[in-house]
Short mmCIF file of C-alpha atoms and ligand atoms in Angstrom, two decimals:
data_model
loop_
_atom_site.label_atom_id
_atom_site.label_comp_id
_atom_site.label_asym_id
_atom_site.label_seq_id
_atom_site.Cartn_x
_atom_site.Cartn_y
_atom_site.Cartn_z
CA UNK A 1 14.04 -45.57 -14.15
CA UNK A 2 11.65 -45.74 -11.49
CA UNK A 3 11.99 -43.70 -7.98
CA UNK A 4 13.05 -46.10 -5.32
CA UNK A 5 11.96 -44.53 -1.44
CA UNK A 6 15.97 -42.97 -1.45
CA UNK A 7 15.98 -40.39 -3.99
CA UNK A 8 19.50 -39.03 -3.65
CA UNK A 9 19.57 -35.67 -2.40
CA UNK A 10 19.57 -33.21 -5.21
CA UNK A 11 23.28 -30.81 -5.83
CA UNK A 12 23.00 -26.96 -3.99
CA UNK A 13 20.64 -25.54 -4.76
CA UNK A 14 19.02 -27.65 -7.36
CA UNK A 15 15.49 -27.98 -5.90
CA UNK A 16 15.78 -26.20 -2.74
CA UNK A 17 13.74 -22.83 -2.29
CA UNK A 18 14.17 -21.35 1.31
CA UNK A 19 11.85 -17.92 1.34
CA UNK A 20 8.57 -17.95 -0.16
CA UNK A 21 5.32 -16.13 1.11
CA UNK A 22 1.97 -17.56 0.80
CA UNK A 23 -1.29 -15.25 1.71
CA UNK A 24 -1.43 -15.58 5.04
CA UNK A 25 1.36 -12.75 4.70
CA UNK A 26 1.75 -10.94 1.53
CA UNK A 27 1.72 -13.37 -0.91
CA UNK A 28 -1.47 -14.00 -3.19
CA UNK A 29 -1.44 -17.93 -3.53
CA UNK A 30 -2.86 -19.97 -0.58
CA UNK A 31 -0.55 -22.56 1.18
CA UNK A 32 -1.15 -25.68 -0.52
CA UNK A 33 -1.17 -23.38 -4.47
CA UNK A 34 2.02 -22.80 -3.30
CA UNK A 35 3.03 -26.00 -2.89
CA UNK A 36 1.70 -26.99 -5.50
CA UNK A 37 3.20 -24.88 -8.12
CA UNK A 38 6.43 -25.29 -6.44
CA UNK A 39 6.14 -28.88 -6.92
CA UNK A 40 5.38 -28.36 -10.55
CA UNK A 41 8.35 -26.08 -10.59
CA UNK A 42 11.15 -28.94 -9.88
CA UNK A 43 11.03 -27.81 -6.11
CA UNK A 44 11.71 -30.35 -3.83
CA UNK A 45 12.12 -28.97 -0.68
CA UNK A 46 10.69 -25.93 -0.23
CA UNK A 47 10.51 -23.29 2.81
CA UNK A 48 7.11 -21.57 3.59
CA UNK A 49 8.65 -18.37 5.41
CA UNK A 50 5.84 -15.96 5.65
CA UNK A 51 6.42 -12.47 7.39
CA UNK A 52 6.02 -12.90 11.45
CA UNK A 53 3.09 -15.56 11.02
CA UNK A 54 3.26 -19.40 10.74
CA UNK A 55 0.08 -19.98 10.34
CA UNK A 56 0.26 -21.66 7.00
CA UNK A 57 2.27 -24.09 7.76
CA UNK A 58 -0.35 -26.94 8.92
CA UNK A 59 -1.87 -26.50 5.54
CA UNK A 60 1.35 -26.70 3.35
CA UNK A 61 2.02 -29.87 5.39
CA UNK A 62 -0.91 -31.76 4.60
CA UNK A 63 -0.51 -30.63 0.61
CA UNK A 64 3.18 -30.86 0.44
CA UNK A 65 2.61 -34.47 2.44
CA UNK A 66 0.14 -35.65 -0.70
CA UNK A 67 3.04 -34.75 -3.03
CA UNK A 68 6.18 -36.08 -1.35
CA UNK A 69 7.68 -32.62 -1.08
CA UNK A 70 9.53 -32.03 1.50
CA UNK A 71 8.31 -28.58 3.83
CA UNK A 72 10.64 -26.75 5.74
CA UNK A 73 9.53 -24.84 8.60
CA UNK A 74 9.92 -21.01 8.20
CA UNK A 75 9.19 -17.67 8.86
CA UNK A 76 10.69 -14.04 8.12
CA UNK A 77 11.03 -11.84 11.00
CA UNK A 78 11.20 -8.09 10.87
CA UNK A 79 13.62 -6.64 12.61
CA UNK A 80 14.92 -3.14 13.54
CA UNK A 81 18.42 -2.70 13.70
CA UNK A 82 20.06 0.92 13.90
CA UNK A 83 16.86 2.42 12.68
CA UNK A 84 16.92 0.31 9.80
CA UNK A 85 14.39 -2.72 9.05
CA UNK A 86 16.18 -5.63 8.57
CA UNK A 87 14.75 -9.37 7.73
CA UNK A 88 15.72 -12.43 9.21
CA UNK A 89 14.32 -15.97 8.18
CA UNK A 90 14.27 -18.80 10.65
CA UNK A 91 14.36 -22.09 8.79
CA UNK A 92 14.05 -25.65 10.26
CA UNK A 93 11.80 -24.16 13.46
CA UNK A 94 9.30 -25.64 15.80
CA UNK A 95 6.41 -23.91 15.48
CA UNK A 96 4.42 -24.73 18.51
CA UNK A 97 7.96 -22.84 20.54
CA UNK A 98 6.18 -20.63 23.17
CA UNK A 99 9.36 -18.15 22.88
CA UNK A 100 9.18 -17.94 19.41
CA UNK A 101 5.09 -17.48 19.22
CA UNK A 102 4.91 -14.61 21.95
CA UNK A 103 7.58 -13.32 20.18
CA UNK A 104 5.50 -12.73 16.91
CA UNK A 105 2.03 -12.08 18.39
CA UNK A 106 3.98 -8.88 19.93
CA UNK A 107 5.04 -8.07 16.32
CA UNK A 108 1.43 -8.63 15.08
CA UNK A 109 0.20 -6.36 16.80
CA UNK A 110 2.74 -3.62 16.37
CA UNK A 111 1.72 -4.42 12.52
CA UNK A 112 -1.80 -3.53 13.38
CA UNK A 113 -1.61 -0.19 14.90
CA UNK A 114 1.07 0.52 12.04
CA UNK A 115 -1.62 -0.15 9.70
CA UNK A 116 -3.85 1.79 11.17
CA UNK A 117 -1.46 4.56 11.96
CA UNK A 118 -0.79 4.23 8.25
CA UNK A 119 -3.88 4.90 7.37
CA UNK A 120 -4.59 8.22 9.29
CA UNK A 121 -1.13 9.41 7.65
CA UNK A 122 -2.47 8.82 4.50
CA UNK A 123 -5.92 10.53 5.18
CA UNK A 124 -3.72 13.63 5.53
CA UNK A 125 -2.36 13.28 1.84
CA UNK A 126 -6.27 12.84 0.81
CA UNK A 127 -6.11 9.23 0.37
CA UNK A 128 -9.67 8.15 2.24
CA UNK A 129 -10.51 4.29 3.44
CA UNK A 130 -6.54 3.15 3.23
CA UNK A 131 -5.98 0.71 6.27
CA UNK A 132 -10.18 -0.27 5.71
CA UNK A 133 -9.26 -0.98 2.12
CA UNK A 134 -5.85 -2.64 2.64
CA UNK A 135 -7.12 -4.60 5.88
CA UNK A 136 -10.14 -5.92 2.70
CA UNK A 137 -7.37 -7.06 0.77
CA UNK A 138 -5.87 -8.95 3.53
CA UNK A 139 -8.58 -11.17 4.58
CA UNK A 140 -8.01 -11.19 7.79
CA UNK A 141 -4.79 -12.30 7.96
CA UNK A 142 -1.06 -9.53 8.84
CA UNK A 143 -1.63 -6.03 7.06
CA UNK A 144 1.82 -5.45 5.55
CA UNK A 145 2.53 -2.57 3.36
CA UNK A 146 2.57 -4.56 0.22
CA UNK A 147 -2.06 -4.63 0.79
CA UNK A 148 -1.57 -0.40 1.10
CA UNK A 149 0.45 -0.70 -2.50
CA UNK A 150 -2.37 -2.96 -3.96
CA UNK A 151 -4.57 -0.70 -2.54
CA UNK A 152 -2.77 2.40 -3.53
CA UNK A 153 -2.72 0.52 -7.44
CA UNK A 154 -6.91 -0.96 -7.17
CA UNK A 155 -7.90 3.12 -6.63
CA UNK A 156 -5.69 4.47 -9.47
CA UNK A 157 -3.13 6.68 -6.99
CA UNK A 158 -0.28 5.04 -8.46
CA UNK A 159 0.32 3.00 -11.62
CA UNK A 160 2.63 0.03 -9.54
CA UNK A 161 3.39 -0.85 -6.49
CA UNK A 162 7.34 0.16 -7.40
CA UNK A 163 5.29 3.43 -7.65
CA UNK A 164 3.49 3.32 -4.26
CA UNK A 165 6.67 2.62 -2.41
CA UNK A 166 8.43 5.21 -3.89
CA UNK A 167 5.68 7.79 -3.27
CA UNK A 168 3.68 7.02 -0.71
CA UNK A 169 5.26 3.67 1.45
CA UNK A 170 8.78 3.50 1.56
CA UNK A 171 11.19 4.66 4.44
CA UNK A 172 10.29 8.78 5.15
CA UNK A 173 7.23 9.42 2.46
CA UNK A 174 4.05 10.13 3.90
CA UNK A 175 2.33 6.57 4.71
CA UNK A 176 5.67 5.49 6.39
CA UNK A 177 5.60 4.98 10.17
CA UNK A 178 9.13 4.03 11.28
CA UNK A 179 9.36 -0.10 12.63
CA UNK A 180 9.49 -1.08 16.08
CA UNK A 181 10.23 -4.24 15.43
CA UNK A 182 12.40 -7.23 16.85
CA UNK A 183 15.55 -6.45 17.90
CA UNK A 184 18.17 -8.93 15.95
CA UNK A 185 19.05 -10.47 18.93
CA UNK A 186 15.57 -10.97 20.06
CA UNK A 187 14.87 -12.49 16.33
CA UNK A 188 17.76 -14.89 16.51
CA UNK A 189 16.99 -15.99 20.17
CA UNK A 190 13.08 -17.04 19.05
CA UNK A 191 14.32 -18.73 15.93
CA UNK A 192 17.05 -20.80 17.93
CA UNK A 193 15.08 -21.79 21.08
CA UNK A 194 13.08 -23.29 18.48
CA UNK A 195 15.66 -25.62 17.18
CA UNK A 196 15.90 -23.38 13.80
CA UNK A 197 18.83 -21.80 12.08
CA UNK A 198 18.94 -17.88 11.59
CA UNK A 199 19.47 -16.50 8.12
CA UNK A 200 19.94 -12.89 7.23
CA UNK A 201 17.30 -12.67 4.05
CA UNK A 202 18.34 -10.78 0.78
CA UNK A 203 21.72 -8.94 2.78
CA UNK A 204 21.66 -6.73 -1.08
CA UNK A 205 18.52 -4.95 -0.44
CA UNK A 206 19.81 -3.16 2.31
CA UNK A 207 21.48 0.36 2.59
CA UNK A 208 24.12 -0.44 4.60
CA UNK A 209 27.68 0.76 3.96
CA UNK A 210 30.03 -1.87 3.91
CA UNK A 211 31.38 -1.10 7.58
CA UNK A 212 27.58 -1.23 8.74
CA UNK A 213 27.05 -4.42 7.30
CA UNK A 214 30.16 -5.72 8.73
CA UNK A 215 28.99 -4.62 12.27
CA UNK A 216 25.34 -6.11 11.51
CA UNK A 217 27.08 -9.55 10.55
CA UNK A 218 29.39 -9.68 13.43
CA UNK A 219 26.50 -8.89 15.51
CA UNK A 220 24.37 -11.42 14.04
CA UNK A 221 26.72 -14.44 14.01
CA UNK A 222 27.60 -13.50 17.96
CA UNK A 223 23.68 -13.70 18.88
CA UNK A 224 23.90 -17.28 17.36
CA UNK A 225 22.81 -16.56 13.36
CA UNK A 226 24.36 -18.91 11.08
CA UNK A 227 23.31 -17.77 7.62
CA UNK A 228 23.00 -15.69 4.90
CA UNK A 229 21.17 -15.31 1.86
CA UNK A 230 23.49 -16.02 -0.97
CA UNK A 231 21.18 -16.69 -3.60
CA UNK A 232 17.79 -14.75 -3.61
CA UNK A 233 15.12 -13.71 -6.28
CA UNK A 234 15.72 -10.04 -5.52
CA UNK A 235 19.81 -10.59 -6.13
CA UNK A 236 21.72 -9.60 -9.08
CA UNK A 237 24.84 -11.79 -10.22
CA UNK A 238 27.28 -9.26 -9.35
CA UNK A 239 25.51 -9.55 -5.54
CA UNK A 240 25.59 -13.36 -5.51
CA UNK A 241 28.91 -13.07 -6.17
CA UNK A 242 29.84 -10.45 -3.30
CA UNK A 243 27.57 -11.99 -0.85
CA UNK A 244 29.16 -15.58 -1.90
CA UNK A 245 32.80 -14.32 -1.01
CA UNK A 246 31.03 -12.71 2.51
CA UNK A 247 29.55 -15.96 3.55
CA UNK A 248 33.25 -17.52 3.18
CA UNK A 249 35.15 -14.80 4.58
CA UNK A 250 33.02 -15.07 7.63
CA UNK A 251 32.42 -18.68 7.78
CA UNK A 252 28.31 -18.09 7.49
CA UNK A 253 26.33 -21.46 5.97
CA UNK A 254 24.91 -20.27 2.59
CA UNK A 255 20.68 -20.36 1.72
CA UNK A 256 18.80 -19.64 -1.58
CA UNK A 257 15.23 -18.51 -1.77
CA UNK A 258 13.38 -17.01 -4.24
CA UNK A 259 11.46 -14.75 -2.12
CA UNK A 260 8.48 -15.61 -4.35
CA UNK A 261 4.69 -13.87 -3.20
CA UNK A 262 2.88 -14.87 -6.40
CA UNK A 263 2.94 -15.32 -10.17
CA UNK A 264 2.22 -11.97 -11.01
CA UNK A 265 5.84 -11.34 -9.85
CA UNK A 266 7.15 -12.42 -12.85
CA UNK A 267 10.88 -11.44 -12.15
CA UNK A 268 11.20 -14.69 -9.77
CA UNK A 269 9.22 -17.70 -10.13
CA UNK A 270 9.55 -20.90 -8.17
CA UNK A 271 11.95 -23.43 -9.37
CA UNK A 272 14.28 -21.16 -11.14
CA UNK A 273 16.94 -20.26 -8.60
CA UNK A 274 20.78 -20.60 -9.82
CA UNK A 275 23.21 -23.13 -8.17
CA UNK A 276 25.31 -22.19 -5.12
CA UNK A 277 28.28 -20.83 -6.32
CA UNK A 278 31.58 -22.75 -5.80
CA UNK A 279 32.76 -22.82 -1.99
CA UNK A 280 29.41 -21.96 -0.13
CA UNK A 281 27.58 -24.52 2.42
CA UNK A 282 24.07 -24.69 2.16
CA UNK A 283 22.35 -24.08 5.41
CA UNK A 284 20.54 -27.13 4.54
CA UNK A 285 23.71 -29.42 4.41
CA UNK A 286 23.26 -31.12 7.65
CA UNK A 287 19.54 -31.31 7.54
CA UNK A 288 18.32 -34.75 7.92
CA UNK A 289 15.96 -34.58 4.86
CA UNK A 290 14.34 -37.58 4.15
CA UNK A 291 13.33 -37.60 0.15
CA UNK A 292 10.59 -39.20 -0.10
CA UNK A 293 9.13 -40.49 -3.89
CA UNK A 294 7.43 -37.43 -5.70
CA UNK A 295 3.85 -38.31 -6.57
CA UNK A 296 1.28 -36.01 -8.78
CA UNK A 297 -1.74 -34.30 -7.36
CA UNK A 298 -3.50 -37.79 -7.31
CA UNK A 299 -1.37 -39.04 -4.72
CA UNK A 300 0.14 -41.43 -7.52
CA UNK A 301 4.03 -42.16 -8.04
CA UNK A 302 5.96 -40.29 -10.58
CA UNK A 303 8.27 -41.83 -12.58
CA UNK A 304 11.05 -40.62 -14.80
P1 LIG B 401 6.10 -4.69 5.68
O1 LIG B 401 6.74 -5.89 6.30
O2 LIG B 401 4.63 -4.62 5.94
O3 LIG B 401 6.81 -3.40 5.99
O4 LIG B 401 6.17 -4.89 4.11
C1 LIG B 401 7.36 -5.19 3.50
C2 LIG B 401 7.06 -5.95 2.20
O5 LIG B 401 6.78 -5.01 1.18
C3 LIG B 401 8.28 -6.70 1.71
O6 LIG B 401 8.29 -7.99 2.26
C4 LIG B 401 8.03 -6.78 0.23
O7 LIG B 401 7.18 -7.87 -0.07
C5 LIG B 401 7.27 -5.50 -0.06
N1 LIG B 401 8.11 -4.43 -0.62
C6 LIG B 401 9.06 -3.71 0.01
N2 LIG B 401 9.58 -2.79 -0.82
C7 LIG B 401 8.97 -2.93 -2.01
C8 LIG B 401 9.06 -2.28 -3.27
N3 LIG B 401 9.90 -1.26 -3.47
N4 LIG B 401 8.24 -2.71 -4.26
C9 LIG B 401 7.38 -3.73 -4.08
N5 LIG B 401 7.24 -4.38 -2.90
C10 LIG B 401 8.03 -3.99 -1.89
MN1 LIG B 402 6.86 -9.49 1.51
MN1 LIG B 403 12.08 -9.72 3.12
MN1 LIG B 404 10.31 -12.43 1.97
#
């Protein structure tokens, strides 16, 4: 059968990835790799949602443009919320907003005098050149902690980068300088001035005790959020399942990402993610996607 220009949309969540990272965050493949591996991956609409930066998106555009993929929007803000650092994607956003783009150049440059803070912190536990070395490994684009764990693994202080967060990185050890980040309100406000829907990313990865989360939900869905991660790469069955019954309960649309920052995180590649279970709305349900024909790298029609 060949591909007529109306594809019929694809079921939940066959084909849809909503978080990925590329390197101008912390991911290791450039925009258009991305792309392209997610298009080799069965992705057909796929979310570039890189952490308080959108700068790849012109690039995935043009690639995922040559392949008839369809790109969605995204970004992943960081958020601070009772002390805690929360995540929030905004999916479906216009990235030239003015609200939305002050918004992030303010978390920027917290990110930078983190880094650098993070790196005199670390001088005190003997670890010389840190935010130089981790500032190398990302070429000039945000400094996150996951450049001071491939740091922390290049000079042999650690063996992984589970190791590095545990050690040196994660919330109270020695390299860890506590987030000033957006306020969830603040996050949700940029996202929806610019025409994008708010999603709390992987809700499982946080310590929250079921009353907190409650309060961080009802907080979110009053500031205008409208989603929550039901399906992600960092989510056991057990917490799709939970998370599943949460979205119901509180009437939040549901979104699947794999959270995917390169192939060397073999736990979750592209194009693998599980179906919605039963009950859930995808957040993308009321998109008006238009599918176009899938072609290869060539720019030629496939056909199957
Ligand atoms: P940042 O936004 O700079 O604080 O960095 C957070 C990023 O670090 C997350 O987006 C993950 O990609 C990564 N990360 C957080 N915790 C871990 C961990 N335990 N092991 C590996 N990577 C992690
Ligand atoms: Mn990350
Ligand atoms: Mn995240
Ligand atoms: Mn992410």
């Amino acid at each position: 059968m060949s591909i007529s220009n109306s594809v019929p949309i694809p079921m939940p969540s066959q084909g849809y990835d909503m978080h990925t990272h590329s390197l101008r965050s912390d991911g290791t493949l450039t925009p258009s790799e991305l792309v392209q591996r997610a298009h080799a991956a069965g992705v057909r609409v796929l979310a570039l949602t890189d952490h308080d930066v959108t700068d790849g998106i012109a690039e995935a555009q043009t690639a995922a443009d040559r392949l008839g993929l369809i790109l969605i929007v995204g970004v992943e803000i960081s958020v601070t919320w009772q002390n805690q650092t929360l995540h929030i994607v905004g999916l479906n956003i216009n990235p030239d907003q003015t609200e939305l783009q002050q918004g992030l150049a303010r978390l920027r440059e917290f990110r930078l005098w983190r880094a650098e803070e993070m790196g005199r912190r670390l001088r005190k536990k003997r670890i010389e050149g840190a935010y130089e070395g981790s500032a190398r490994l990302a070429q000039g684009m945000i400094i996150s902690r996951t450049h001071f764990a491939r740091f922390l693994v290049d000079q042999g202080y650690v063996r992984g980068p589970q190791q590095a967060f545990r050690q040196f990185l994660g919330r109270g050890k020695p390299g860890y300088v506590p987030g000033r980040w957006a306020s969830l309100a603040e996050a949700v406000q940029w996202i929806v001035s610019a025409g994008g829907q708010a999603v709390v990313a992987h809700p499982a990865r946080y310590k929250l005790s079921a009353g907190k989360l409650r309060q961080m939900l009802g907080e979110f869905r009053e500031c205008g959020g409208a989603a929550i991660e039901v399906i992600s790469g960092s989510h056991s069955p057990d917490a799709i399942h939970h998370f599943a019954g949460i979205a119901r309960e509180h009437g939040f649309l549901a979104s699947a990402g794999s959270d995917f920052h390169g192939p060397q995180n073999t736990w979750m590649d592209l194009g693998r993610l599980p179906a919605l279970p039963e009950g859930c709305v995808p957040v993308w349900q009321e998109w008006d996607l238009e599918m176009k024909p899938l072609t290869n790298s060539d720019g030629c029609r496939l056909v199957n």
